[in-house]
Amino acid sequence: MIDLRSDTVTRPDEAMRKAIAAAEVGDDVFGEDPTVRRLEETVAGLLGKESALYVPSGVMANQVAIKAHTRPGDEIIVEERSHILLYETGAAPVISGVTMRTVRGERGLFTPDQVKAVVRGEDTHVAPVSLVCMENTHNKAGGCVLPRGDMQKVYEGAHELGLRVHLDGARIWNAATALDVDPAAIAEFSDSVTVSFSKGLGAPIGSAIAGPREFIHTCRRIRKMLGGGMRQAGIIAAGALYALENNRRRLDEDHRAAHDFAATVAQKSSLSIDLDGVQTNIVIMDVSSTGMQAEKIADAMEHKGVLFTTMDSSLLRAVTHRDVTYEQVQEAALRLVQAYPA
Ligand SMILES: *Cc1c(COP(=O)(O)O)cnc(C)c1O
């Protein structure tokens, strides 16, 4: 099987398992796990923030950050197709008591004017807005990268309105690779940022939140409240550390594989792809012209040894990652072309 469902399917290799087996551990709820501490310091450094906190998942990372930034009754601004809005079980209203107001992004990117237009000031009819969330790379927009200059405008515009900015950077490593900058040069335009170790980097478990020291202290208490305080977590943090140190540099291989896959499918099959939108490791394919539902095509391709996910009835998604080779990804493109020729 050539598994292109997600970069979350990656499994720890021998070298990572060795690092995991050798991890020094302690009780992290007592602040005594040296591996977790080293991971948190490394992450804070890479993102240019004062402090960081290791959490079990990306959803918990975002939700802890939202709760730390807001008070019940607040409104937060999120992009219309953001992960926080669509794929986190509607957690923000439940966990933080906030409502979510949407702005429509272009490839995931929205403008300071769009933010301004939905902030309604001090009128006693309306909920106070406290937070704006960006996502880079943007998952549902097909792994598109928000350019730094545009992020800076949203960041500065939000601050002028007295709002804080959270960045869902689950795939910030891909964004940094695509832009050829340090992750800190992206996280710079956020007050808090969340990152994942268990996607493209290939660690088995975990995400982190980074931001100012006081903020991360608040996050630590909220993580405990949500049941995310972990004891000898160095066992899994060691995989994340190994991934940060060894698996970031190769992400451009995933991007090249996705780019070439998309070029072949767009040119030779009846599926259509917005090639300019293929910027990192995600390819979204519109199957409308086949007259078939995306779900049906995914099933048919499974029989041909390739796994995709569907995003809705007309969109198929492929994600490249470290557990598929360049050759396998191009083979998947050929099988798709064979089944649905132009
Ligand atoms: C995957 C993802 C998350 C959530 O991460 P989990 O570890 O699966 O909970 C959050 N945001 C974005 C943009 C993601 O792609």
CSV table of C-alpha atoms and ligand atoms in Angstrom, one decimal:
chain,number,residue,atom,x,y,z
A,1,MET,CA,0.0,0.0,0.0
A,2,ILE,CA,1.2,3.5,-0.8
A,3,ASP,CA,-0.4,5.4,2.0
A,4,LEU,CA,-1.0,9.1,1.1
A,5,ARG,CA,-3.8,9.7,3.6
A,6,SER,CA,-1.8,11.9,6.0
A,7,ASP,CA,1.6,12.7,7.3
A,8,THR,CA,0.3,11.5,10.6
A,9,VAL,CA,0.7,7.8,9.5
A,10,THR,CA,4.5,8.0,9.9
A,11,ARG,CA,6.1,5.5,12.3
A,12,PRO,CA,9.3,5.9,14.4
A,13,ASP,CA,12.3,4.3,12.7
A,14,GLU,CA,15.1,2.3,14.3
A,15,ALA,CA,17.2,5.4,15.2
A,16,MET,CA,14.2,7.2,16.8
A,17,ARG,CA,13.3,4.1,18.7
A,18,LYS,CA,16.8,3.9,20.1
A,19,ALA,CA,16.6,7.5,21.2
A,20,ILE,CA,13.2,6.7,22.9
A,21,ALA,CA,14.6,3.6,24.6
A,22,ALA,CA,17.6,5.6,26.0
A,23,ALA,CA,15.5,8.6,27.2
A,24,GLU,CA,16.3,9.9,30.7
A,25,VAL,CA,12.9,10.4,32.4
A,26,GLY,CA,11.4,11.7,35.6
A,27,ASP,CA,8.0,12.9,36.8
A,28,ASP,CA,7.1,15.8,34.5
A,29,VAL,CA,4.2,17.0,36.6
A,30,PHE,CA,6.8,17.7,39.3
A,31,GLY,CA,8.9,19.3,36.5
A,32,GLU,CA,11.5,16.6,36.8
A,33,ASP,CA,11.7,15.0,33.4
A,34,PRO,CA,14.9,16.1,31.9
A,35,THR,CA,14.0,15.0,28.3
A,36,VAL,CA,10.7,16.9,28.4
A,37,ARG,CA,12.5,20.0,29.7
A,38,ARG,CA,15.1,19.7,27.0
A,39,LEU,CA,12.4,19.4,24.4
A,40,GLU,CA,10.5,22.4,25.7
A,41,GLU,CA,13.7,24.5,25.8
A,42,THR,CA,14.6,23.4,22.3
A,43,VAL,CA,11.2,24.3,20.9
A,44,ALA,CA,11.1,27.7,22.6
A,45,GLY,CA,14.5,28.4,21.1
A,46,LEU,CA,13.5,27.3,17.6
A,47,LEU,CA,10.3,29.4,17.7
A,48,GLY,CA,12.0,32.4,19.2
A,49,LYS,CA,9.6,32.4,22.3
A,50,GLU,CA,10.4,32.6,26.0
A,51,SER,CA,8.9,29.3,27.0
A,52,ALA,CA,7.2,26.1,25.6
A,53,LEU,CA,4.9,23.3,26.9
A,54,TYR,CA,4.7,19.8,25.6
A,55,VAL,CA,1.1,18.5,25.2
A,56,PRO,CA,-0.3,15.2,23.9
A,57,SER,CA,-1.9,16.5,20.7
A,58,GLY,CA,-2.4,19.4,18.4
A,59,VAL,CA,-6.0,19.8,19.3
A,60,MET,CA,-5.1,20.0,23.0
A,61,ALA,CA,-2.3,22.5,22.1
A,62,ASN,CA,-4.7,24.8,20.3
A,63,GLN,CA,-7.5,24.5,22.9
A,64,VAL,CA,-5.2,25.1,25.9
A,65,ALA,CA,-3.8,28.2,24.1
A,66,ILE,CA,-7.3,29.5,23.3
A,67,LYS,CA,-8.4,29.0,26.9
A,68,ALA,CA,-5.3,30.8,28.2
A,69,HIS,CA,-5.9,33.8,25.9
A,70,THR,CA,-9.7,34.3,26.5
A,71,ARG,CA,-12.4,34.6,29.1
A,72,PRO,CA,-15.8,32.9,28.8
A,73,GLY,CA,-18.1,35.1,26.7
A,74,ASP,CA,-15.3,36.3,24.4
A,75,GLU,CA,-15.5,36.0,20.7
A,76,ILE,CA,-12.4,34.7,18.7
A,77,ILE,CA,-11.7,35.2,15.0
A,78,VAL,CA,-10.8,32.1,13.0
A,79,GLU,CA,-10.5,31.4,9.3
A,80,GLU,CA,-13.5,29.8,7.6
A,81,ARG,CA,-11.8,26.5,6.9
A,82,SER,CA,-9.4,26.5,9.8
A,83,HIS,CA,-8.6,23.3,11.8
A,84,ILE,CA,-9.7,25.1,15.0
A,85,LEU,CA,-13.1,25.6,13.6
A,86,LEU,CA,-13.7,22.5,11.6
A,87,TYR,CA,-11.7,19.6,13.0
A,88,GLU,CA,-11.5,20.1,16.8
A,89,THR,CA,-14.9,18.7,17.7
A,90,GLY,CA,-16.2,22.2,18.3
A,91,ALA,CA,-14.1,22.3,21.4
A,92,ALA,CA,-13.5,26.1,21.9
A,93,PRO,CA,-17.1,26.9,22.9
A,94,VAL,CA,-17.2,23.9,25.3
A,95,ILE,CA,-13.7,24.3,26.9
A,96,SER,CA,-13.3,28.1,26.8
A,97,GLY,CA,-16.9,29.4,26.6
A,98,VAL,CA,-16.0,31.5,23.5
A,99,THR,CA,-17.9,31.9,20.2
A,100,MET,CA,-16.1,31.7,16.9
A,101,ARG,CA,-16.5,34.3,14.2
A,102,THR,CA,-15.2,33.4,10.8
A,103,VAL,CA,-13.4,35.4,8.1
A,104,ARG,CA,-12.9,33.9,4.6
A,105,GLY,CA,-9.3,33.4,3.6
A,106,GLU,CA,-7.8,33.2,0.2
A,107,ARG,CA,-5.6,30.1,0.3
A,108,GLY,CA,-5.9,30.4,4.1
A,109,LEU,CA,-4.8,34.0,4.2
A,110,PHE,CA,-7.1,36.8,5.4
A,111,THR,CA,-6.3,40.6,5.7
A,112,PRO,CA,-6.3,43.0,8.6
A,113,ASP,CA,-9.2,44.8,7.1
A,114,GLN,CA,-11.3,41.6,7.2
A,115,VAL,CA,-10.4,41.4,10.9
A,116,LYS,CA,-11.3,45.0,11.5
A,117,ALA,CA,-14.6,44.6,9.7
A,118,VAL,CA,-15.8,41.9,12.2
A,119,VAL,CA,-14.6,43.6,15.4
A,120,ARG,CA,-17.5,45.6,16.6
A,121,GLY,CA,-16.1,47.6,19.5
A,122,GLU,CA,-17.5,48.3,22.9
A,123,ASP,CA,-21.2,48.2,22.1
A,124,THR,CA,-22.9,46.3,25.0
A,125,HIS,CA,-24.8,44.2,22.5
A,126,VAL,CA,-21.7,42.4,21.3
A,127,ALA,CA,-19.3,39.9,22.6
A,128,PRO,CA,-15.8,41.3,23.2
A,129,VAL,CA,-13.2,39.9,20.7
A,130,SER,CA,-9.9,38.9,22.2
A,131,LEU,CA,-8.1,36.7,19.8
A,132,VAL,CA,-7.3,36.1,16.1
A,133,CYS,CA,-6.1,32.7,14.9
A,134,MET,CA,-4.0,32.1,11.8
A,135,GLU,CA,-2.9,28.7,10.4
A,136,ASN,CA,0.4,28.1,8.6
A,137,THR,CA,0.6,26.0,6.6
A,138,HIS,CA,-3.1,25.9,6.1
A,139,ASN,CA,-4.3,22.3,6.1
A,140,LYS,CA,-7.7,22.6,4.3
A,141,ALA,CA,-6.4,25.1,1.8
A,142,GLY,CA,-4.0,22.3,0.7
A,143,GLY,CA,-0.9,23.1,2.7
A,144,CYS,CA,-0.6,26.6,1.4
A,145,VAL,CA,2.0,28.9,3.0
A,146,LEU,CA,1.0,32.2,4.4
A,147,PRO,CA,3.7,34.7,3.4
A,148,ARG,CA,5.5,36.4,6.2
A,149,GLY,CA,4.7,39.9,5.0
A,150,ASP,CA,1.0,39.1,5.1
A,151,MET,CA,1.2,37.5,8.5
A,152,GLN,CA,2.9,40.6,9.8
A,153,LYS,CA,0.1,42.8,8.6
A,154,VAL,CA,-2.5,40.7,10.3
A,155,TYR,CA,-0.4,40.5,13.5
A,156,GLU,CA,0.1,44.3,13.6
A,157,GLY,CA,-3.5,45.0,12.6
A,158,ALA,CA,-4.8,42.8,15.4
A,159,HIS,CA,-2.5,44.4,18.0
A,160,GLU,CA,-3.8,47.8,16.9
A,161,LEU,CA,-7.3,46.6,17.7
A,162,GLY,CA,-6.1,45.3,21.1
A,163,LEU,CA,-6.4,41.6,20.0
A,164,ARG,CA,-3.8,38.9,20.6
A,165,VAL,CA,-2.7,36.5,17.8
A,166,HIS,CA,-2.4,32.7,18.0
A,167,LEU,CA,-0.8,30.7,15.2
A,168,ASP,CA,-1.8,27.1,14.6
A,169,GLY,CA,1.6,26.0,13.3
A,170,ALA,CA,1.0,22.3,13.3
A,171,ARG,CA,3.0,22.3,10.0
A,172,ILE,CA,5.1,25.3,10.7
A,173,TRP,CA,8.1,23.1,9.8
A,174,ASN,CA,6.8,22.7,6.3
A,175,ALA,CA,6.1,26.4,6.0
A,176,ALA,CA,9.6,27.3,7.2
A,177,THR,CA,11.1,24.8,4.7
A,178,ALA,CA,9.0,26.2,1.8
A,179,LEU,CA,10.0,29.8,2.7
A,180,ASP,CA,13.6,28.8,3.5
A,181,VAL,CA,13.5,30.6,6.8
A,182,ASP,CA,13.8,29.6,10.5
A,183,PRO,CA,10.5,28.7,12.1
A,184,ALA,CA,11.1,31.7,14.5
A,185,ALA,CA,10.8,34.0,11.5
A,186,ILE,CA,7.2,32.8,11.1
A,187,ALA,CA,6.3,32.4,14.7
A,188,GLU,CA,7.5,36.0,15.1
A,189,PHE,CA,4.1,37.2,13.9
A,190,SER,CA,2.2,35.5,16.7
A,191,ASP,CA,1.8,35.9,20.5
A,192,SER,CA,1.5,32.1,20.9
A,193,VAL,CA,2.2,29.3,18.5
A,194,THR,CA,1.4,25.6,18.5
A,195,VAL,CA,3.5,23.0,16.6
A,196,SER,CA,3.2,19.3,15.9
A,197,PHE,CA,5.9,16.6,16.1
A,198,SER,CA,3.7,13.7,15.0
A,199,LYS,CA,3.0,14.8,11.4
A,200,GLY,CA,5.8,15.5,8.9
A,201,LEU,CA,8.5,15.1,11.5
A,202,GLY,CA,7.6,11.5,12.1
A,203,ALA,CA,7.5,11.4,16.0
A,204,PRO,CA,4.9,9.1,17.4
A,205,ILE,CA,3.2,11.5,19.8
A,206,GLY,CA,2.9,15.1,20.8
A,207,SER,CA,2.7,18.8,20.1
A,208,ALA,CA,3.8,22.0,21.9
A,209,ILE,CA,2.6,25.5,22.7
A,210,ALA,CA,5.2,28.3,22.8
A,211,GLY,CA,4.8,31.9,24.0
A,212,PRO,CA,5.7,34.3,26.8
A,213,ARG,CA,6.7,32.7,30.1
A,214,GLU,CA,3.6,33.9,32.1
A,215,PHE,CA,1.3,32.6,29.3
A,216,ILE,CA,2.9,29.2,29.2
A,217,HIS,CA,2.6,29.0,33.0
A,218,THR,CA,-1.1,29.5,32.6
A,219,CYS,CA,-1.2,26.9,29.8
A,220,ARG,CA,0.6,24.4,32.2
A,221,ARG,CA,-2.3,24.7,34.7
A,222,ILE,CA,-4.9,24.4,31.9
A,223,ARG,CA,-3.2,21.3,30.5
A,224,LYS,CA,-3.4,19.7,33.9
A,225,MET,CA,-7.1,20.7,34.2
A,226,LEU,CA,-7.8,18.9,30.9
A,227,GLY,CA,-6.0,15.8,32.0
A,228,GLY,CA,-2.9,16.4,29.9
A,229,GLY,CA,-0.3,16.4,32.7
A,230,MET,CA,2.0,13.5,31.9
A,231,ARG,CA,4.4,11.7,34.2
A,232,GLN,CA,7.5,10.0,32.6
A,233,ALA,CA,6.7,11.8,29.3
A,234,GLY,CA,10.4,11.8,28.4
A,235,ILE,CA,9.7,8.5,26.7
A,236,ILE,CA,7.7,10.2,24.0
A,237,ALA,CA,9.4,13.6,24.2
A,238,ALA,CA,12.6,11.8,23.2
A,239,GLY,CA,11.0,10.9,19.8
A,240,ALA,CA,9.9,14.5,19.3
A,241,LEU,CA,13.4,15.8,20.1
A,242,TYR,CA,15.0,13.2,17.8
A,243,ALA,CA,12.5,14.3,15.1
A,244,LEU,CA,13.3,18.0,15.5
A,245,GLU,CA,17.0,17.4,15.3
A,246,ASN,CA,17.0,14.9,12.4
A,247,ASN,CA,13.8,15.1,10.3
A,248,ARG,CA,13.3,18.8,9.6
A,249,ARG,CA,15.9,19.1,6.9
A,250,ARG,CA,14.3,16.4,4.7
A,251,LEU,CA,10.9,18.0,4.4
A,252,ASP,CA,11.8,19.6,1.1
A,253,GLU,CA,11.9,16.0,-0.3
A,254,ASP,CA,8.2,15.6,0.6
A,255,HIS,CA,7.5,19.0,-1.1
A,256,ARG,CA,9.3,17.9,-4.3
A,257,ALA,CA,7.4,14.6,-4.3
A,258,ALA,CA,4.1,16.3,-3.9
A,259,HIS,CA,4.9,18.9,-6.6
A,260,ASP,CA,5.9,16.3,-9.1
A,261,PHE,CA,2.9,14.1,-8.2
A,262,ALA,CA,0.5,17.1,-8.8
A,263,ALA,CA,2.2,18.0,-12.1
A,264,THR,CA,1.7,14.5,-13.5
A,265,VAL,CA,-1.9,14.1,-12.2
A,266,ALA,CA,-2.9,17.6,-13.5
A,267,GLN,CA,-1.4,17.0,-16.9
A,268,LYS,CA,-2.3,13.4,-17.6
A,269,SER,CA,-5.5,12.6,-15.7
A,270,SER,CA,-9.0,14.0,-15.7
A,271,LEU,CA,-8.7,15.3,-12.2
A,272,SER,CA,-8.0,19.0,-11.8
A,273,ILE,CA,-5.5,20.6,-9.4
A,274,ASP,CA,-4.7,24.2,-8.6
A,275,LEU,CA,-1.0,23.8,-9.2
A,276,ASP,CA,0.0,27.2,-7.7
A,277,GLY,CA,-1.7,26.0,-4.5
A,278,VAL,CA,0.6,23.0,-4.2
A,279,GLN,CA,3.3,24.6,-2.0
A,280,THR,CA,4.2,22.0,0.5
A,281,ASN,CA,3.3,18.3,1.1
A,282,ILE,CA,-0.5,18.4,0.4
A,283,VAL,CA,-2.2,18.0,-2.9
A,284,ILE,CA,-5.9,18.5,-3.3
A,285,MET,CA,-7.6,17.1,-6.4
A,286,ASP,CA,-11.0,18.0,-7.8
A,287,VAL,CA,-12.6,14.9,-9.2
A,288,SER,CA,-15.8,16.6,-10.5
A,289,SER,CA,-15.1,16.0,-14.2
A,290,THR,CA,-15.0,12.2,-13.7
A,291,GLY,CA,-18.7,12.4,-12.8
A,292,MET,CA,-17.8,10.2,-9.7
A,293,GLN,CA,-17.9,10.9,-6.0
A,294,ALA,CA,-14.5,11.4,-4.4
A,295,GLU,CA,-15.3,8.6,-1.9
A,296,LYS,CA,-15.9,6.2,-4.8
A,297,ILE,CA,-12.5,7.1,-6.4
A,298,ALA,CA,-10.7,6.7,-3.0
A,299,ASP,CA,-12.3,3.2,-2.7
A,300,ALA,CA,-11.3,2.3,-6.3
A,301,MET,CA,-7.7,3.5,-5.7
A,302,GLU,CA,-7.5,1.5,-2.5
A,303,HIS,CA,-8.0,-1.6,-4.7
A,304,LYS,CA,-5.1,-0.4,-6.8
A,305,GLY,CA,-2.9,-0.1,-3.7
A,306,VAL,CA,-3.0,3.7,-3.1
A,307,LEU,CA,-4.7,5.3,-0.1
A,308,PHE,CA,-6.1,8.9,-0.2
A,309,THR,CA,-8.5,10.8,2.0
A,310,THR,CA,-11.6,12.8,0.8
A,311,MET,CA,-12.3,16.3,1.9
A,312,ASP,CA,-15.8,16.4,0.5
A,313,SER,CA,-17.8,14.7,-2.2
A,314,SER,CA,-15.6,16.2,-5.0
A,315,LEU,CA,-12.2,16.6,-3.4
A,316,LEU,CA,-9.5,14.0,-2.9
A,317,ARG,CA,-6.4,14.7,-0.8
A,318,ALA,CA,-2.9,13.2,-1.0
A,319,VAL,CA,-0.2,14.0,1.6
A,320,THR,CA,3.5,13.1,1.2
A,321,HIS,CA,5.6,12.1,4.2
A,322,ARG,CA,8.8,10.4,5.2
A,323,ASP,CA,7.3,6.9,5.1
A,324,VAL,CA,6.7,7.0,1.3
A,325,THR,CA,9.6,7.3,-1.2
A,326,TYR,CA,9.6,9.7,-4.1
A,327,GLU,CA,9.3,6.7,-6.4
A,328,GLN,CA,6.2,5.4,-4.6
A,329,VAL,CA,4.5,8.8,-4.7
A,330,GLN,CA,5.1,9.0,-8.5
A,331,GLU,CA,3.9,5.5,-8.9
A,332,ALA,CA,0.7,6.6,-7.1
A,333,ALA,CA,0.3,9.4,-9.7
A,334,LEU,CA,0.7,6.9,-12.5
A,335,ARG,CA,-2.0,4.6,-11.1
A,336,LEU,CA,-4.3,7.5,-10.8
A,337,VAL,CA,-3.6,8.6,-14.4
A,338,GLN,CA,-4.2,5.0,-15.6
A,339,ALA,CA,-7.6,4.8,-13.8
A,340,TYR,CA,-8.8,8.3,-14.8
A,341,PRO,CA,-6.9,9.4,-17.9
A,342,ALA,CA,-7.4,12.9,-19.4
B,1,LIG,C1,-3.4,18.0,12.6
B,1,LIG,C2,-3.7,19.4,12.9
B,1,LIG,C3,-4.1,19.8,14.2
B,1,LIG,C4,-4.4,18.8,15.3
B,1,LIG,O1,-3.4,17.9,15.7
B,1,LIG,P1,-3.7,16.5,16.4
B,1,LIG,O2,-2.3,16.2,16.9
B,1,LIG,O3,-4.2,15.6,15.3
B,1,LIG,O4,-4.7,16.8,17.5
B,1,LIG,C5,-4.2,21.1,14.4
B,1,LIG,N1,-4.1,22.0,13.5
B,1,LIG,C6,-3.7,21.7,12.2
B,1,LIG,C7,-3.5,22.7,11.2
B,1,LIG,C8,-3.5,20.3,11.9
B,1,LIG,O5,-3.2,20.0,10.6
